Coordinates of C-alpha atoms and ligand atoms in Angstrom, one line a residue:
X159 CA -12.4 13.7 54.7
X160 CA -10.9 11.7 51.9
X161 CA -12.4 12.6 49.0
X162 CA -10.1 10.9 46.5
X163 CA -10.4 7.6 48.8
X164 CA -13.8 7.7 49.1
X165 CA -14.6 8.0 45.3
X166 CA -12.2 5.0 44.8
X167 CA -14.2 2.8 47.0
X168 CA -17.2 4.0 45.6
X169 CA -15.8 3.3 41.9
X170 CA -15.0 -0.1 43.5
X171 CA -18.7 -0.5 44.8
X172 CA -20.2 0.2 41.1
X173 CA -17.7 -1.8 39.6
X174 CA -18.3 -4.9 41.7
X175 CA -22.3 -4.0 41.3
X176 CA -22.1 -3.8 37.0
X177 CA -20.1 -6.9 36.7
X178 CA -22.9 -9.0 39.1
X179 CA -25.2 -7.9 36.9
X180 CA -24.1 -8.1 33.6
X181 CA -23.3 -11.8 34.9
X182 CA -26.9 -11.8 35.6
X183 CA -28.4 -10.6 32.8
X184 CA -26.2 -12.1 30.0
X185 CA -28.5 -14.9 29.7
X186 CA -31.5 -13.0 29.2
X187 CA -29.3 -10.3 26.8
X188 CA -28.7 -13.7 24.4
X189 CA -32.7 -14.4 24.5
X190 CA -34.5 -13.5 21.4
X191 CA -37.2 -10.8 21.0
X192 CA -39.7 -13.3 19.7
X193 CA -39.6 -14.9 23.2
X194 CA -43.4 -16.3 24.6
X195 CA -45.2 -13.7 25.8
X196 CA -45.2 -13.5 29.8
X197 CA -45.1 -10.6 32.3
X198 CA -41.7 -8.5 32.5
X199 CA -41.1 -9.0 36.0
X200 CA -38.3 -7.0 37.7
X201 CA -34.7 -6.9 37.0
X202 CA -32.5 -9.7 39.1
X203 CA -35.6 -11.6 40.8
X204 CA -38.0 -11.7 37.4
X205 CA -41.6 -12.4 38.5
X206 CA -40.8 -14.3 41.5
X207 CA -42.7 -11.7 43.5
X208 CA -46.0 -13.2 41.5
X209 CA -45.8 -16.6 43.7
X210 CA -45.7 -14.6 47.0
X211 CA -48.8 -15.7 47.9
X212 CA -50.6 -17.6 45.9
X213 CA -51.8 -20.9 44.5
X214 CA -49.7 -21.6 41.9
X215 CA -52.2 -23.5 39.9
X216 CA -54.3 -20.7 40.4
X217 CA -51.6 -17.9 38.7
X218 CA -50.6 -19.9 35.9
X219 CA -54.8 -20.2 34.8
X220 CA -54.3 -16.2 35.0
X221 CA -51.3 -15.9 32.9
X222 CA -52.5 -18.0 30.3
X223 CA -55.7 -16.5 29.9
X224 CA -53.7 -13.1 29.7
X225 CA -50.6 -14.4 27.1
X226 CA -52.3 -17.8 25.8
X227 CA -51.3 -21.5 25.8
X228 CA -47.7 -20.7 25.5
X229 CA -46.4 -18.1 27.8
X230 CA -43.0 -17.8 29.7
X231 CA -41.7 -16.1 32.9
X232 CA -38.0 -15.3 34.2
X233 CA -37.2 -16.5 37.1
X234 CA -34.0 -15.6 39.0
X235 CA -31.7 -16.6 36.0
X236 CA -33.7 -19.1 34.3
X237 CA -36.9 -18.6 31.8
X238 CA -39.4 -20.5 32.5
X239 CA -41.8 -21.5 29.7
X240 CA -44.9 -23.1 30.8
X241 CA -47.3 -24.9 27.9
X242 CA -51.2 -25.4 28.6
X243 CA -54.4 -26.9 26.7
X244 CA -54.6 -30.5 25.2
X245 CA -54.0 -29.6 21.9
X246 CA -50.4 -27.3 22.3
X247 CA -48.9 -30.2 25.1
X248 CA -49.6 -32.6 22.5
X249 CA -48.0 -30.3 19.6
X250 CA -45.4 -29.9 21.7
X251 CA -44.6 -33.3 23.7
X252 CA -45.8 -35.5 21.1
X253 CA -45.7 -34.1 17.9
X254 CA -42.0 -32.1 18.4
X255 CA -41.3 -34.7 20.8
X256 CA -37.5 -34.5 19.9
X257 CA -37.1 -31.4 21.1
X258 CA -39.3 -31.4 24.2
X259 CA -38.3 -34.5 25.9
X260 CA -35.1 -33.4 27.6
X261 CA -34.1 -32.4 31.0
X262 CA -31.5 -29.3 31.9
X263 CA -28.2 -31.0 33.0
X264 CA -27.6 -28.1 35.5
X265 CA -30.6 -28.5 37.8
X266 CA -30.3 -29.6 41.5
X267 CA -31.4 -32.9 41.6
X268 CA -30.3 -33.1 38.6
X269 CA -26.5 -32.9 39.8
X270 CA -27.0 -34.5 43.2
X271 CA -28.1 -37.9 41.0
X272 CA -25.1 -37.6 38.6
X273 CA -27.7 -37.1 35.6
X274 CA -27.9 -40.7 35.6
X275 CA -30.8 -43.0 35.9
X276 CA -34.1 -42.1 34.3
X277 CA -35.7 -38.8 35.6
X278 CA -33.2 -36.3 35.3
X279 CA -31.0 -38.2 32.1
X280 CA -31.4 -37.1 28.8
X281 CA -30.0 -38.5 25.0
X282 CA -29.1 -41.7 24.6
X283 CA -28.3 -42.9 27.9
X284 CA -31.8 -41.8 29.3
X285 CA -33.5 -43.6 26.1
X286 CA -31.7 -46.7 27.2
X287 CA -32.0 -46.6 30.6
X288 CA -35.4 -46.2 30.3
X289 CA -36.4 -48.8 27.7
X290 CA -34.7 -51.2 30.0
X291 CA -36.2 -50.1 32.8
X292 CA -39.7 -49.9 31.3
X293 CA -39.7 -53.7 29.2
X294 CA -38.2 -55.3 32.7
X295 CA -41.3 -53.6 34.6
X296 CA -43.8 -54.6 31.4
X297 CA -42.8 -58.3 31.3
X298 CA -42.5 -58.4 35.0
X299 CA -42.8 -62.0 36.6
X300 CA -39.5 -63.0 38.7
X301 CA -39.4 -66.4 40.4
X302 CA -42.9 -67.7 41.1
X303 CA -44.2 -64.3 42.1
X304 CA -45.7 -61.7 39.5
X305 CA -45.9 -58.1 40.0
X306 CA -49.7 -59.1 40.7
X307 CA -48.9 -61.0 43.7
X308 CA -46.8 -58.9 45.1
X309 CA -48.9 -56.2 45.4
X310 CA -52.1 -58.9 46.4
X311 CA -49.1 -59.4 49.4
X312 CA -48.7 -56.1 50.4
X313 CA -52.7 -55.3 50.2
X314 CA -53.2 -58.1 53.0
X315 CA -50.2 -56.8 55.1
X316 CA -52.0 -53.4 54.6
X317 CA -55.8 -54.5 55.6
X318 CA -54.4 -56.6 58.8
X319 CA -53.1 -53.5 59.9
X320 CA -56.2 -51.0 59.6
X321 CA -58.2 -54.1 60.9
X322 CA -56.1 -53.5 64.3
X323 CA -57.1 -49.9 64.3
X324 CA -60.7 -51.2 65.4
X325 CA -62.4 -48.0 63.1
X326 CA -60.8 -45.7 65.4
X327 CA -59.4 -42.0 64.1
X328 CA -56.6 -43.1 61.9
X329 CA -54.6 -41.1 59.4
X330 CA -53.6 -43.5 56.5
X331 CA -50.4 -41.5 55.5
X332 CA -47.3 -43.6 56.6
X333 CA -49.2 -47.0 56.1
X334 CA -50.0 -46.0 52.5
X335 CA -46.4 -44.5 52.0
X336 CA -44.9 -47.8 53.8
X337 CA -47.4 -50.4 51.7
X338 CA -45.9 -48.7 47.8
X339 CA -42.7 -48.3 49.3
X340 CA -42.7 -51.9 50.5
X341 CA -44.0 -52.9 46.4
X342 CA -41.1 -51.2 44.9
X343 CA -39.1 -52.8 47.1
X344 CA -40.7 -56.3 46.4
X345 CA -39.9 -55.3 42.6
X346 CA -36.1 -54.1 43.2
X347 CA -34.7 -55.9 45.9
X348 CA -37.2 -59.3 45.7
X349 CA -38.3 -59.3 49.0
X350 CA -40.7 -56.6 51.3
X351 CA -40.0 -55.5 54.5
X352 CA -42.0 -56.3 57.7
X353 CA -43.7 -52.4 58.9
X354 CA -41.5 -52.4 62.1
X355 CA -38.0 -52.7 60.3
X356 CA -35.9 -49.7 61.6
X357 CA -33.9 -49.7 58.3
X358 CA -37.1 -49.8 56.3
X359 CA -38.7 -47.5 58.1
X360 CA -35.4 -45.4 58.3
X361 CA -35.1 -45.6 54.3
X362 CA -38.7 -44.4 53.5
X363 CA -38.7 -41.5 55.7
X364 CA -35.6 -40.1 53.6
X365 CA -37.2 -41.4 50.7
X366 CA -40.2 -38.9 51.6
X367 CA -38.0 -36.5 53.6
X368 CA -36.3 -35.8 49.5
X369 CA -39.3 -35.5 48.0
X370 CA -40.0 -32.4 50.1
X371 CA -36.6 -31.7 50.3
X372 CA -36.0 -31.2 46.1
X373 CA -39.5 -29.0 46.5
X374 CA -38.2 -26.8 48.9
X375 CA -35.0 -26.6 47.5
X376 CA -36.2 -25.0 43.5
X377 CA -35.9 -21.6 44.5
X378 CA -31.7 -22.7 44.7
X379 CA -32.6 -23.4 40.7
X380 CA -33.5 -19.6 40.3
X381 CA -30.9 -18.0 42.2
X382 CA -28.0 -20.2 42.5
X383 CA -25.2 -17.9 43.4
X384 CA -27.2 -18.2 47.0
X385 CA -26.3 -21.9 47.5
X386 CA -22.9 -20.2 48.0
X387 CA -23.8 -18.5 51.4
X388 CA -22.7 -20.3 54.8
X389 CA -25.4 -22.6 56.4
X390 CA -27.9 -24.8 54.9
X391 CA -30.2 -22.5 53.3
X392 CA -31.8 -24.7 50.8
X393 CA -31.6 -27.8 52.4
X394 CA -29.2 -28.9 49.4
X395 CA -26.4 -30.5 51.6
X396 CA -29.0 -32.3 53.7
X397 CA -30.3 -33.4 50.6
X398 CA -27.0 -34.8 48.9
X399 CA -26.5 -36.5 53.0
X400 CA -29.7 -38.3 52.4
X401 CA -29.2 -39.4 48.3
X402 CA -25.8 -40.7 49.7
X403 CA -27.4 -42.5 52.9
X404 CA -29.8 -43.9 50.5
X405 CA -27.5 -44.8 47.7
X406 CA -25.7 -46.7 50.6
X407 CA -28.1 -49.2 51.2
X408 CA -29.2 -49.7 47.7
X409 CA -25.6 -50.4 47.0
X410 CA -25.9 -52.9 50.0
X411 CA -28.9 -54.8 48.1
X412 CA -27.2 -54.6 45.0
X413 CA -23.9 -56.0 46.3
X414 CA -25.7 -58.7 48.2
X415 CA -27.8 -59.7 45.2
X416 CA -24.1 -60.5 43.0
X417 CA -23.0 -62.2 45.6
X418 CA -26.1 -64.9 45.5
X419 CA -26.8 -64.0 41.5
X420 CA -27.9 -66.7 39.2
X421 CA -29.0 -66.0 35.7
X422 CA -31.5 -68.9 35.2
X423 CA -33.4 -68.1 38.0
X424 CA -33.6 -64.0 38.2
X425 CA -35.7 -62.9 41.2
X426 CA -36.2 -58.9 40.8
X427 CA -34.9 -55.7 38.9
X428 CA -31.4 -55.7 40.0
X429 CA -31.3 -59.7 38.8
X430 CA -32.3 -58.5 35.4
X431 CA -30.1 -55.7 35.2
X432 CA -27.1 -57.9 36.3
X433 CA -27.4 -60.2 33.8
X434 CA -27.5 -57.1 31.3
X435 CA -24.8 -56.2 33.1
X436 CA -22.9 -59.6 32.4
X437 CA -23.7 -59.5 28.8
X438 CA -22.4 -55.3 28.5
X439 CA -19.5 -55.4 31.5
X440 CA -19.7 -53.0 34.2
X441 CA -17.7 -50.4 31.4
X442 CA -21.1 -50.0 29.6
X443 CA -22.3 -46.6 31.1
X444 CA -25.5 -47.8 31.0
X445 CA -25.4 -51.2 32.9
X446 CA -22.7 -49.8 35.1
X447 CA -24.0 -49.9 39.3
X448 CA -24.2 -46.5 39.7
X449 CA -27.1 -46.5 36.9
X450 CA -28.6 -49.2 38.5
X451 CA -28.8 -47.4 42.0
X452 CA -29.8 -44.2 40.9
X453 CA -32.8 -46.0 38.8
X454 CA -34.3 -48.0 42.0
X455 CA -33.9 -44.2 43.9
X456 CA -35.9 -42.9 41.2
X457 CA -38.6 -45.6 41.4
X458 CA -38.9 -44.8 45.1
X459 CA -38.5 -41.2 44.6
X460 CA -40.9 -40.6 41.8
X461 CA -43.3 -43.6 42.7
X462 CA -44.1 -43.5 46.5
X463 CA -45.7 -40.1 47.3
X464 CA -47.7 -40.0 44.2
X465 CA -49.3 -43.4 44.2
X466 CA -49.6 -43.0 48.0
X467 CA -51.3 -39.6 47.7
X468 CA -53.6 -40.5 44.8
X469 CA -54.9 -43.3 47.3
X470 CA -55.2 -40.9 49.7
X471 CA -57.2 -38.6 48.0
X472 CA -59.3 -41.8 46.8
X473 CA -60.4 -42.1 50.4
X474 CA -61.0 -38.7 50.7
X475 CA -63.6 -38.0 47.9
X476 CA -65.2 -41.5 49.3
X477 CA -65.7 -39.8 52.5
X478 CA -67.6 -37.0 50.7
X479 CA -69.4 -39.3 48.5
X480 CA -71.2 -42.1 50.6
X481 CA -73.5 -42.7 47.2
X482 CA -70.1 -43.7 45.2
X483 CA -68.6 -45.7 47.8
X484 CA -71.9 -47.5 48.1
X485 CA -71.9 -48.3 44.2
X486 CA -68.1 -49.6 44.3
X487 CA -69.1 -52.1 46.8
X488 CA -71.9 -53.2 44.9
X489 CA -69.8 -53.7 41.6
X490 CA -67.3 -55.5 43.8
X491 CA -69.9 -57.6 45.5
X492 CA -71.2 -58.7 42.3
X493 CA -67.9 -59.4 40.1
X494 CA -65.9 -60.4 43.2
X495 CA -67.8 -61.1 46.2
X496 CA -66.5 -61.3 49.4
X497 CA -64.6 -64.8 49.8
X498 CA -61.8 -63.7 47.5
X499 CA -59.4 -60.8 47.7
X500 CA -60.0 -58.9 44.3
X501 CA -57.8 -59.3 41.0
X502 CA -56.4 -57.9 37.8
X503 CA -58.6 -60.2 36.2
X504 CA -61.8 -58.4 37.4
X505 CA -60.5 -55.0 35.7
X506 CA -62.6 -55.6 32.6
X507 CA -65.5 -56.3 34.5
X508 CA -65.7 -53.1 36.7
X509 CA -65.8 -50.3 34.9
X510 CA -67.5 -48.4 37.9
X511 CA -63.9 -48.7 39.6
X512 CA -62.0 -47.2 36.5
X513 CA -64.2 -44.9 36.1
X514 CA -63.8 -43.8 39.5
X515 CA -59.9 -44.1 39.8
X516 CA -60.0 -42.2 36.2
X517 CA -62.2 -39.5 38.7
X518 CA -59.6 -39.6 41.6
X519 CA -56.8 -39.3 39.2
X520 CA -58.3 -36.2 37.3
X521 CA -59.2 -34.4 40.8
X522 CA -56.9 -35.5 43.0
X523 CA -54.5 -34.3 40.4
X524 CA -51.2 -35.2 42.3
X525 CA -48.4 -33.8 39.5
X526 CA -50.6 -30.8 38.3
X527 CA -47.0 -29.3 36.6
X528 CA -45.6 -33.1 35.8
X529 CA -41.8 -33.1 36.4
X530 CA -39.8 -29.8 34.7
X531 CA -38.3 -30.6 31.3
X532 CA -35.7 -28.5 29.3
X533 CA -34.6 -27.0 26.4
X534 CA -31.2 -28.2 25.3
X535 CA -31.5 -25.7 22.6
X536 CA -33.3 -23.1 21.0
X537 CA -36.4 -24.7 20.2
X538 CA -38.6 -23.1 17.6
X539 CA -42.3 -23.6 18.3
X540 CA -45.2 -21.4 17.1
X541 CA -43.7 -19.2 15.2
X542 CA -41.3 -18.3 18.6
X543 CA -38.4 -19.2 19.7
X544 CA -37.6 -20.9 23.4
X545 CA -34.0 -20.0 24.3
X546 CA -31.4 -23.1 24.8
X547 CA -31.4 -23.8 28.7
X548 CA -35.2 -22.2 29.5
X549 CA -37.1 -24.5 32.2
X550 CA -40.2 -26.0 30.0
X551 CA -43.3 -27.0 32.1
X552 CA -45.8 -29.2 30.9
X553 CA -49.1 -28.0 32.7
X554 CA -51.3 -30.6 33.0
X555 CA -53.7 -28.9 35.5
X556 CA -54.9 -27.1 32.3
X557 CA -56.2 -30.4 31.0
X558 CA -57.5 -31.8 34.2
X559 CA -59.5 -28.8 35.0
X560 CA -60.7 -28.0 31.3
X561 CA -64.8 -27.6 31.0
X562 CA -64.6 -28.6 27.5
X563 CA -62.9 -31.6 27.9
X564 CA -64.9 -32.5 31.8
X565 CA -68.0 -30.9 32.2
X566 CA -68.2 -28.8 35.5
X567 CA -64.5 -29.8 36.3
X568 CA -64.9 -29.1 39.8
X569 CA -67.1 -31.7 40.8
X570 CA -66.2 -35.1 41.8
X571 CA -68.3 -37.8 39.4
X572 CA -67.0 -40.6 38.4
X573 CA -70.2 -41.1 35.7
X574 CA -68.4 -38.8 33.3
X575 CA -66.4 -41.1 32.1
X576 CA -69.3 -44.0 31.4
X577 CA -71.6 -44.4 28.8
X578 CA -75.5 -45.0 28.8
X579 CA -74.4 -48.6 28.5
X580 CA -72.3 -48.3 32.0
X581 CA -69.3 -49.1 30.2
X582 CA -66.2 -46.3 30.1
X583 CA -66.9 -43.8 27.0
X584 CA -63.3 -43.2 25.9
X585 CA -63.2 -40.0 28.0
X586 CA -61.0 -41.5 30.7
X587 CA -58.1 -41.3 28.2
X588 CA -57.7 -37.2 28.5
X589 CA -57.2 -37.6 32.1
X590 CA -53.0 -36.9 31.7
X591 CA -52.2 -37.9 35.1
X592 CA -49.3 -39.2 33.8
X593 CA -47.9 -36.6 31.7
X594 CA -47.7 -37.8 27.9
X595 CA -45.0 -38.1 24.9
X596 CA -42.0 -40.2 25.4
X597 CA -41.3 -38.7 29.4
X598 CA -44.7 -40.2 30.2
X599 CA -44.3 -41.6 33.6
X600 CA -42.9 -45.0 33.3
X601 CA -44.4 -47.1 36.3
X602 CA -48.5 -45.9 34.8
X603 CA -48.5 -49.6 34.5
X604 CA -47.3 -50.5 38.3
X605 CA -49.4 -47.4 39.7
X606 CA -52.9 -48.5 37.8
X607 CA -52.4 -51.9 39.2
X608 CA -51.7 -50.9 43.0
X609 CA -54.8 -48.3 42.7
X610 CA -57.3 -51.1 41.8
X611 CA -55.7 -53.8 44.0
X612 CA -55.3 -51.6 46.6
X613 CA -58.8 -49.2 46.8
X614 CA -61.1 -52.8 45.6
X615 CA -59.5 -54.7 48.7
X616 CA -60.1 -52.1 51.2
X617 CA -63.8 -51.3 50.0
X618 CA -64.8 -55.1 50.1
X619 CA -63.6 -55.0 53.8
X620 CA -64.7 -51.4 55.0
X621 CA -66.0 -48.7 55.1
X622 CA -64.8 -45.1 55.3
X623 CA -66.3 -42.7 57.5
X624 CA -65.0 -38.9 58.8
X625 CA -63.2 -38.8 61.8
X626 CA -66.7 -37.3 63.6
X627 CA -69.5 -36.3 61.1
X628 CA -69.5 -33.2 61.6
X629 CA -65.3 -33.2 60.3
X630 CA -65.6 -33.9 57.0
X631 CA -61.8 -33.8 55.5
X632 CA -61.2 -30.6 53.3
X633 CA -60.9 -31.2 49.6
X634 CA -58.3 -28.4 48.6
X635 CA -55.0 -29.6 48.2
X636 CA -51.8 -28.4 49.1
X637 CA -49.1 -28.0 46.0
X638 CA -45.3 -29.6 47.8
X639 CA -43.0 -31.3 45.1
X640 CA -46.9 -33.0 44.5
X641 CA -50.1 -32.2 45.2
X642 CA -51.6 -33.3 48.4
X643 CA -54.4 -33.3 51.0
X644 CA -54.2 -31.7 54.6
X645 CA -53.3 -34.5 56.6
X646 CA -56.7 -36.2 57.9
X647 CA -57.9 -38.7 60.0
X648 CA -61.2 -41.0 59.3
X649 CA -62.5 -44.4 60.7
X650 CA -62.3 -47.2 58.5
X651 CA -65.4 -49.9 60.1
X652 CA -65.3 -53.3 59.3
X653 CA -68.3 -54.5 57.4
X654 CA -70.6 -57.0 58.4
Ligands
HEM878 C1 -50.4 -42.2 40.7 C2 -49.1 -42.4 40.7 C3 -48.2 -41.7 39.8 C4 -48.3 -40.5 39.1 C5 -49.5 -39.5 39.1 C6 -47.1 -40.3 38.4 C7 -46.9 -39.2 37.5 C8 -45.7 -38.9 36.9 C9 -45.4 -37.7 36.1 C10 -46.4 -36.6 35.9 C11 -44.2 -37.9 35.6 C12 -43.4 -36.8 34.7 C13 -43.5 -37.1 33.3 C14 -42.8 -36.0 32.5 O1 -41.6 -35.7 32.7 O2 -43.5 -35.3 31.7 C15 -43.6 -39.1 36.0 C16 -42.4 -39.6 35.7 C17 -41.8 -40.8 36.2 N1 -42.5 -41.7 37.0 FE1 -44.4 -41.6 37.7 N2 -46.2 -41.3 38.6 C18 -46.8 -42.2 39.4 C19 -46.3 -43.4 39.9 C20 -45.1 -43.9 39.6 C21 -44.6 -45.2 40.0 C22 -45.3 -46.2 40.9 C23 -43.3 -45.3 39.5 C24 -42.3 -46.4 39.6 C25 -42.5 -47.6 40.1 C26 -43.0 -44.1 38.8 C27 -41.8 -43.8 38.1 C28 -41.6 -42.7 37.3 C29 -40.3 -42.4 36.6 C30 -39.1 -43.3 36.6 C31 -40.5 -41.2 35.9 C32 -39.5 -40.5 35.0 C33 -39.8 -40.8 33.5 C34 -38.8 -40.2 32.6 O3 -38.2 -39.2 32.9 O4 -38.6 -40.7 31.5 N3 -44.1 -43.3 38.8 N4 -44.6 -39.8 36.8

């Protein structure tokens, strides 16, 4: 044998092995000691090995009440800081706001979408982007139609369509996924779609299909040197194939709209970001297509499966609670009746309702770790430091499950949030559904209105039973990109 030979390609071997890790470690070597405190993990993988198995709602509650309301973790190559408790997510988000509002450049998604648009942007052109974005959906009223009507429009599509089920077994996930699609489409592109549409149907199912994809694909985030192996291990290439297939036809609607364009008479988003865009010239980085297109993705993206799911899980708790979904119909018998399809203008007059989508939101708890923001440099907070490029989470589950702030948190009730008087008590403003600080989710206002147009409608008309009564839908949810319910079925009766 070889001796000399094989001792060279052993020397190789080592060689090769030091280099990988030193490449490895030489972010964490530039972390300061007076990190957050978290669990050590193990050396290349971190703590990943904690998430095996587990609920990770359910190991976050552990860690904090082992390292407190600020604790981080490593993850493959990136720390991940994660902040719990109402009062440090508002000294963070709010108060330090500057320095906790950004996103890491480097993510997935992140890169797929440019870093335009509003959810993965940061600085200047993310604060632009979004304050247009956000006054265009506050002042919304195109044409002849408002943002109210369009949803009443899509409601009606929606209850002709569970009327044909005839209270038969029925799982309400596409229609609800089509029906908000079909909204944010009414608000982008002017017009909604009719159910059948191939293309419609073709675009939300990639819409959703990302959604899951960009969950499954976050374990890419921690180890990225294995997006470099052959195949499609993290979906990431079937991902950027479906961002491109959708920026396709949004580029479609956007071309068609200039082609028909007329500033005095704007008829949805991209008509009021045209005319920006005549005013700036397509140069302006912010009123350029692109940003355009990747903000109406977003919309989809970030609006569809949550609003969908929170309606979802709406139904759900009324299938458990016959006694609440008797009270909403009362309230909505009384302020509406039956000969009218309910409005924004009955809002202030049901407070049963808010109270109960306040309830749905709190439980039903779709974005329990809001969307990952990041640290674009070393942030000082608390007396530690949180290195430049760490992953910062903003756990909201710690709110929506906190017994001081929602007395036995686990159960569903709706009368939490109303006073003696049966008017809402102020308490219905901890529910941070929506995150908080200046990332707060930027359609609340479009969400809140389809959740009372949408649940008021259907509870005049019917009523919701389990699919056989002795299959009542299970109430744990399942944590994707959101949290959601096992897929179920349940009748939906006319009333009398
Ligand atoms: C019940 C329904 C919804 C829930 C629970 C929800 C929740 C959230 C959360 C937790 C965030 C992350 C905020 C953060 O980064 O801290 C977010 C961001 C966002 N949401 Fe929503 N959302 C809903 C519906 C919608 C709808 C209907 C739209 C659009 C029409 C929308 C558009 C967005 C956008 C664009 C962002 C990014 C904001 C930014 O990065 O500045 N969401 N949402």
């Amino acid at each position: 044998m070889d001796f000399s030979s094989l001792f060279s390609c052993n020397t190789v071997t080592v060689a090769i092995v030091v280099v990988v890790l030193i490449l490895l470690f030489s972010r964490s070597l530039q972390w300061p000691s007076n990190l957050p405190p978290g669990p050590t993990g193990y050396p290349v993988i971190g703590s990943i090995l904690l998430f095996r198995n587990g609920n990770v709602q359910e190991i976050f509650r552990k860690l904090r009440a082992q390292y407190g309301d600020i604790f981080s973790l490593k993850l493959g190559v990136n720390l991940t800081v994660v902040i719990s408790g109402e009062e440090a997510l508002k000294e963070a988000f709010i108060k330090q706001a500057e320095d906790f509002s950004d996103r890491l450049e480097n993510t997935i998604t992140g890169q797929v979408l440019l870093n335009k648009g509003i959810v993965f942007s940061s600085g200047e052109h993310w604060k632009q982007t979004r304050t247009f974005s956000l006054s265009t959906l506050r002042n919304f009223g195109f044409g002849r139609k408002s943002l109210e009507s369009r949803v009443q429009e899509e409601v009606a599509a929606c209850l002709d369509i569970i009327e044909q089920q005839n209270g038969q077994p029925y799982d309400m996930k596409e229609l609800t996924t089509m029906a908000i699609s079909n909204v944010t489409c009414s608000i982008t592109f002017g017009n909604r779609f009719d159910y059948t549409d191939v293309k419609f149907k073709r675009i939300t199912s990639l819409f959703c299909e990302c959604f899951k994809l960009i969950a499954l694909g976050r374990h890419a985030q921690a180890f990225p040197y294995l997006k470099y192996l052959p195949g499609d291990m993290f979906n990431i290439k079937k991902l950027i194939q479906n961002t491109k297939d959708i920026r396709d036809f949004v580029f479609e609607q956007i071309n068609e709209h200039r082609n028909t364009f007329d500033d005095e008479n704007q008829r949805d988003f991209i008509d009021a970001f045209l005319s920006q865009q005549s005013k700036h010239g397509q140069e302006d980085a912010i009123f350029e297509d692109l940003n355009l297109a990747v903000s109406i993705i977003n919309f989809f993206v970030a609006g569809t499966t949550t609003t969908a799911t929170t309606i979802r899980w709406a139904i759900l708790y009324l299938i458990h609670n016959k006694h609440i979904e008797d009270k909403l119909r009362q309230e909505i018998e009384t302020v509406v009746g039956t000969s009218r399809l309910p409005s924004i203008a009955d809002k202030p007059h049901m407070p049963y309702q808010e109270a109960f989508i306040a309830e749905v939101l709190r439980m039903g708890n779709t974005a329990p770790l809001s969307v990952p923001h990041g640290a674009l440099k070393d942030i000082h907070f608390r007396g530690m430091v949180i290195p430049k490029g760490s992953v910062i989470m903003p756990n909201l589950d710690s709110v929506m499950t906190d017994p001081e702030l929602f007395e036995n948190p686990e159960k569903f009730d709706p009368e939490r949030f109303l006073g003696k008087d049966g008017k809402l008590n102020g308490k219905e403003q901890n529910v941070m559904a929506f995150s908080l600080g200046r990332r707060i989710c930027t359609g609340e206002s479009v969400a809140r209105m389809e959740l009372f147009l949408f649940m008021t409608s259907f509870l005049q008309r019917f009523e919701f039973l389990p699919e056989s009564p002795d299959k009542l839908p299970f109430t744990g949810g399942v944590l994707e990109l959101a949290r959601v319910p096992k897929d179920f079925k349940c009748r939906i009766v006319k009333l009398k």
